[in-house]
XYZ file of C-alpha atoms in Angstrom:
319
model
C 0.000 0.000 0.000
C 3.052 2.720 1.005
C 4.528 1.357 -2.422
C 1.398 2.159 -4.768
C 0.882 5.789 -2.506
C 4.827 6.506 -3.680
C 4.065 5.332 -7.115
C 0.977 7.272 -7.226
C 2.912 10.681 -5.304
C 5.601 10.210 -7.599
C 3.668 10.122 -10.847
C 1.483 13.211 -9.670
C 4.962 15.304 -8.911
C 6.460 13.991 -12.787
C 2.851 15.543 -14.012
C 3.430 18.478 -12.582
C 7.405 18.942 -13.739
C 5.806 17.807 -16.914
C 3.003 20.808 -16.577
C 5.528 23.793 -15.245
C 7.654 22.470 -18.060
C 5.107 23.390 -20.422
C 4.060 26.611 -19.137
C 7.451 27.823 -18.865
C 8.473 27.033 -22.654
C 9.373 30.295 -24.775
C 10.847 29.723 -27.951
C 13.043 32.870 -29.583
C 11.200 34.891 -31.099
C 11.821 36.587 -34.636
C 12.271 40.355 -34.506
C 9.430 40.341 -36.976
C 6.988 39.435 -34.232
C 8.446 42.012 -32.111
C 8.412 45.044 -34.108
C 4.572 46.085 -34.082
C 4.494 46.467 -30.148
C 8.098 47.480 -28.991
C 9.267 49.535 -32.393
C 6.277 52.064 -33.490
C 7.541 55.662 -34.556
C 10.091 57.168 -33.836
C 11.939 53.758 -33.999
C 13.825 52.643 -36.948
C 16.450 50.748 -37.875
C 20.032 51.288 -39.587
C 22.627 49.375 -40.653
C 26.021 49.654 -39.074
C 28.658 47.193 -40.843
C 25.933 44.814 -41.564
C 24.237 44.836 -38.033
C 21.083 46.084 -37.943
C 20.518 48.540 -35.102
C 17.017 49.263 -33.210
C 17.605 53.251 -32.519
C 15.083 56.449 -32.348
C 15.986 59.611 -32.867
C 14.274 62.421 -31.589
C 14.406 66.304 -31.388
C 16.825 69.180 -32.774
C 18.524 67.176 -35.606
C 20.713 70.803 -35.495
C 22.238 69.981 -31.876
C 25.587 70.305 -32.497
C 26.224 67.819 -29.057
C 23.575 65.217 -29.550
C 22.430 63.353 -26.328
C 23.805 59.346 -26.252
C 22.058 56.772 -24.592
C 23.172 53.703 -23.832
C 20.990 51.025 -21.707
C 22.383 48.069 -19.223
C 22.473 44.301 -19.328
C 19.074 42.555 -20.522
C 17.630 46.381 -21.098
C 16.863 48.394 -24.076
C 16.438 51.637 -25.487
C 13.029 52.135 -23.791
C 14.265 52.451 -20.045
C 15.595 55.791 -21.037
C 11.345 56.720 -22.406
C 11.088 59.433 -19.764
C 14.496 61.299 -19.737
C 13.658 61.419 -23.914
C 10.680 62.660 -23.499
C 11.610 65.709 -21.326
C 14.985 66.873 -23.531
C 13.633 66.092 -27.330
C 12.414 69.783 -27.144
C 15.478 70.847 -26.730
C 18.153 68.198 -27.320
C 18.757 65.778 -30.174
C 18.243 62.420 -28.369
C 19.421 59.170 -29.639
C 19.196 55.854 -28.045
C 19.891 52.629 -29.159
C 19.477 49.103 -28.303
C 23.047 47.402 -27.513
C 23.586 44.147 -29.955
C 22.623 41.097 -27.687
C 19.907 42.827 -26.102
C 16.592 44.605 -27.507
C 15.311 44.365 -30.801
C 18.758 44.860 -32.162
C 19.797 41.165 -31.334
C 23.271 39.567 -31.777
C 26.603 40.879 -33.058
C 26.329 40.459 -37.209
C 27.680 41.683 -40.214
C 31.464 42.644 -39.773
C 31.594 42.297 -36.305
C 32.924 39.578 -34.744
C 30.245 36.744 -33.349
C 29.771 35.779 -29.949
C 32.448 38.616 -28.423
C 30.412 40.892 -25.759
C 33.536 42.538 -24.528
C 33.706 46.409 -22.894
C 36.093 47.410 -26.250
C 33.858 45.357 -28.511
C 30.661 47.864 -27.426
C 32.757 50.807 -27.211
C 34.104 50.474 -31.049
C 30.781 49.657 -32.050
C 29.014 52.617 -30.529
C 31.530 54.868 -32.284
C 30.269 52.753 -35.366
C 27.188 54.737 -34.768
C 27.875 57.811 -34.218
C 29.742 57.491 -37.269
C 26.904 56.197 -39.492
C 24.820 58.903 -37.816
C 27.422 61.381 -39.305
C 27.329 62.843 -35.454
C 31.258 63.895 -34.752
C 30.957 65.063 -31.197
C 28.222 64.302 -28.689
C 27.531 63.725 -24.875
C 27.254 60.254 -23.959
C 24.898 59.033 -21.057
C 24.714 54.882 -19.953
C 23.340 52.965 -17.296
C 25.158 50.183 -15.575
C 26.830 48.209 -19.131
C 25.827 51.449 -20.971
C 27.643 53.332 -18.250
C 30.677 51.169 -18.632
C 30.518 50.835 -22.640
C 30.048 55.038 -22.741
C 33.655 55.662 -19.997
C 35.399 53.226 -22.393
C 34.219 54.875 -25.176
C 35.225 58.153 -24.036
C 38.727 56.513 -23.503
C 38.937 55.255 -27.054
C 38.272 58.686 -28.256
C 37.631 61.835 -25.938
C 37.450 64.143 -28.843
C 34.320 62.556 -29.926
C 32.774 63.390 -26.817
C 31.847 66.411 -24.676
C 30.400 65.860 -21.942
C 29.990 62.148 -19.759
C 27.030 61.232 -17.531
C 27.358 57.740 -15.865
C 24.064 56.192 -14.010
C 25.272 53.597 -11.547
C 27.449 52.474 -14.073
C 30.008 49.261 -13.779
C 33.811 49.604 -13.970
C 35.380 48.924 -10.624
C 35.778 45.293 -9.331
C 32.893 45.463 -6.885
C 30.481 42.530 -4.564
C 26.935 43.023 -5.562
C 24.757 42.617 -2.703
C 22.179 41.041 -4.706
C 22.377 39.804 -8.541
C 19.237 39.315 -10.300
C 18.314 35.536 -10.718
C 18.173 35.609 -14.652
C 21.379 36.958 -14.552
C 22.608 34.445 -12.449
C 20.847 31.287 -14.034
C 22.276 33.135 -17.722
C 25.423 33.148 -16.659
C 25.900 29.264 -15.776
C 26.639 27.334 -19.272
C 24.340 24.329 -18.269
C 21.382 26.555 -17.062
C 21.748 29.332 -19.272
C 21.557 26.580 -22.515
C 18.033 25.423 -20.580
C 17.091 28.924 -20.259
C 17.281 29.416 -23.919
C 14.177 27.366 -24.296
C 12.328 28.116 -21.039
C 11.979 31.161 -19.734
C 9.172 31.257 -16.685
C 7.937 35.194 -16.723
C 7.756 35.082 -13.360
C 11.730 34.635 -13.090
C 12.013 37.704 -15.436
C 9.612 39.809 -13.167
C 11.759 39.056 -10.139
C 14.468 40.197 -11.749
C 12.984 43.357 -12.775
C 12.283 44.060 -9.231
C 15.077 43.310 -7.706
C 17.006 46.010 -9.196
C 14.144 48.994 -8.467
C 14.256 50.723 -4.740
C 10.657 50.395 -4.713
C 9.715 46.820 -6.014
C 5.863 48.072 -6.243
C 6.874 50.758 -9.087
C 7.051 47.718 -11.584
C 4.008 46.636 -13.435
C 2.891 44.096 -15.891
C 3.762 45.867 -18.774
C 7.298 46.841 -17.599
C 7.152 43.122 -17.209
C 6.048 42.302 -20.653
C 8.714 44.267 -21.905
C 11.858 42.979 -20.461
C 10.353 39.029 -21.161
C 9.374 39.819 -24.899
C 12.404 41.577 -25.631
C 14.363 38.690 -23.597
C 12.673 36.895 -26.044
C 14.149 38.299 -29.295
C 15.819 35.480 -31.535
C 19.562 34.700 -30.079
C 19.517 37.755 -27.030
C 19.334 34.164 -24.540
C 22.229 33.092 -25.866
C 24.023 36.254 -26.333
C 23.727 37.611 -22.620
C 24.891 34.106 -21.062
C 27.867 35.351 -23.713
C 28.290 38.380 -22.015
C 27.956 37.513 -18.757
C 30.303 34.440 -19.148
C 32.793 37.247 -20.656
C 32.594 40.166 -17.622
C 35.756 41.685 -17.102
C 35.236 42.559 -13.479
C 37.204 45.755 -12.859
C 39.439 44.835 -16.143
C 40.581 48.662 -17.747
C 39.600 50.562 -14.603
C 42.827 52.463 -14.607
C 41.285 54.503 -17.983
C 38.889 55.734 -15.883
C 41.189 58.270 -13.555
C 42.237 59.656 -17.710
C 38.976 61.365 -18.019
C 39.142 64.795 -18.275
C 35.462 65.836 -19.221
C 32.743 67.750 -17.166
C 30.960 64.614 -15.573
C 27.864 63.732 -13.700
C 27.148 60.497 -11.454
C 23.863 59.905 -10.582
C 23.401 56.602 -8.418
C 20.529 54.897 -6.564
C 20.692 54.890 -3.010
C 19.293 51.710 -2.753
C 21.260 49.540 -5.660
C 21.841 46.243 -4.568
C 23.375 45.247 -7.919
C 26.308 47.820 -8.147
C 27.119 49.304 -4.338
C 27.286 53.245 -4.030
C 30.575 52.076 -3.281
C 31.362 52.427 -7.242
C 29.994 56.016 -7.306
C 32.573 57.109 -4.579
C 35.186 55.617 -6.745
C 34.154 57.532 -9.624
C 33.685 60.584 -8.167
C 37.450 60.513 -7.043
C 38.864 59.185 -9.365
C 37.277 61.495 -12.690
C 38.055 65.253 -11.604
C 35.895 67.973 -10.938
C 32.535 64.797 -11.586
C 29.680 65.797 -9.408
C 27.774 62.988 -7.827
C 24.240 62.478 -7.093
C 22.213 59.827 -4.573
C 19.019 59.167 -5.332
C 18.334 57.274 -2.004
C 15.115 55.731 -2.259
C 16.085 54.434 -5.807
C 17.414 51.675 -7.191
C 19.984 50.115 -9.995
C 17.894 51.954 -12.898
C 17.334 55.452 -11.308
C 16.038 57.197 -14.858
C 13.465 54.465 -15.324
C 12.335 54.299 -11.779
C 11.532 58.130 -11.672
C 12.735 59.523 -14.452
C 11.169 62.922 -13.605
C 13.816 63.724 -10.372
C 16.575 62.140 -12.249
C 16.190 63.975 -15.567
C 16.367 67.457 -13.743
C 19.302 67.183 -12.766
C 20.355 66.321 -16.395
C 18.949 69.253 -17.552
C 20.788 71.549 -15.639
C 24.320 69.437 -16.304
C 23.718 69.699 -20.000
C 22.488 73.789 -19.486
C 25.996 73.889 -17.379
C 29.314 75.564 -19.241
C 31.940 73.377 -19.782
């Protein structure tokens, strides 16, 4: 009788692995599917060496010192929706979505495949500013985007004139808390499974995990990190770039900066410590921080309305 209850517990738990299984399938996606909800005007898309590159680009097309963007790991252009909405009127804006992540999808065309390295993004975002015919502009990332735009700046400060970093990476650093897609991408064996399944429910814990106030993120925030997650070959590329982090690798360029700067950092960031702010702020001259201390890793998507201001008066600021 205890034999046939075990049998019978056992073959309910295998239906239910079987079940979760199911529900937690999600195939890539091709960027055709994607385009209708997560690209309307002002997207488009340009070719850069044979990749093709999700971008909008908004306001003044005059601006002599264009506005930057650059997003973070498993982000894209659309976490920076409120800061572009409150400069187009009087900044050219450009964002794009980093290959590997967003609608623009995995490194193609002349660049090299399956190489996610700081340099790699740094050449390739003067790629665009060079299809984009912009010589000079200020530069602006978050987290990856904040370490992809100091590097950049490295590579070639006369392309740039002003730097703002948004609890950017750089410095070897403990994070206090790493967002479980990150960490389940970032293990070969797991990150091949994840590939194929992809439970939204992992996705939405990561998204909150990174934001001071978990209750700020909704179902459509949701929607929009697991669809774009989605995009054909981003699964594999992040595990890529994750497997390829070169933890405080370079962070000697950093103290070569010599352009007006602004830090702005959540208070509450539990991926990369305020710690990494200090750093900066001693180690580039004359860089003014700010803490945001209710916030989180993405300050100018959690409230982009207090974070933007003080954009706005660093851009309005002489050099």
């Amino acid at each position: 009788m205890v034999a046939g209850l075990l049998l019978r517990a056992l073959g309910l738990l295998l239906i239910a692995s079987s079940v979760a299984v199911a529900l937690s399938r999600a195939p890539d996606r091709p960027v055709q599917t994607l385009v209708a909800r997560w690209a309307p005007p002002p997207s488009d898309f340009i070719e850069v060496k044979g990749q093709l590159v999700h971008l909008r680009d908004e306001g003044p097309h005059n601006d002599a010192e264009p506005l930057l963007l650059l997003h973070g790991t498993g982000a894209s252009l659309h976490t920076w929706d409120g800061w572009a909405a409150a400069l187009k009127s009087r900044r050219r804006v450009i964002r794009i979505d980093l290959p590997a992540f967003g609608l623009t999808g995995p490194f193609a065309g002349q660049y090299a495949r399956d190489d996610y390295r700081g340099d790699t993004y740094a050449r390739f975002v003067l790629d665009v500013l060079d299809a984009l015919q912009v010589p000079r502009a200020t530069i602006a990332g978050n987290s990856l985007g904040g370490e992809v735009a100091w590097r950049a700046v490295t590579l070639a400060p006369h392309r740039f004139a002003k730097l703002i970093l948004v609890d950017a990476t750089g410095y070897a650093f403990a994070p206090d808390d790493v967002p479980l897609g990150f960490r389940v991408a970032g293990l070969p064996l797991l990150g091949r499974v994840a590939e194929h399944l992809l439970p939204r429910s992992l996705v939405a814990a990561s998204v909150r995990s990174v934001y001071g106030d978990p209750s700020r993120v909704d179902d459509e925030l949701v929607d929009r990190y697991f669809e774009l997650t989605l995009r054909e070959g981003n699964r594999r590329a992040l595990g890529q770039r994750l497997q390829q982090l070169e933890m405080g690798a370079h962070a000697q360029r950093i103290k070569s900066l010599a352009l007006p700067t602004l830090l702005l950092w959540g208070g509450r960031d539990r991926l990369v410590p305020p710690a990494s702010a200090q750093r900066f702020a001693a180690d580039i001259r004359g860089a003014r921080l700010i803490v945001f201390d209710s916030l989180g890793h993405v300050p100018q998507e959690e409230d982009p309305e207090r974070t933007v201001a003080a954009v706005v008066d660093f851009l309005a600021a002489p050099r």
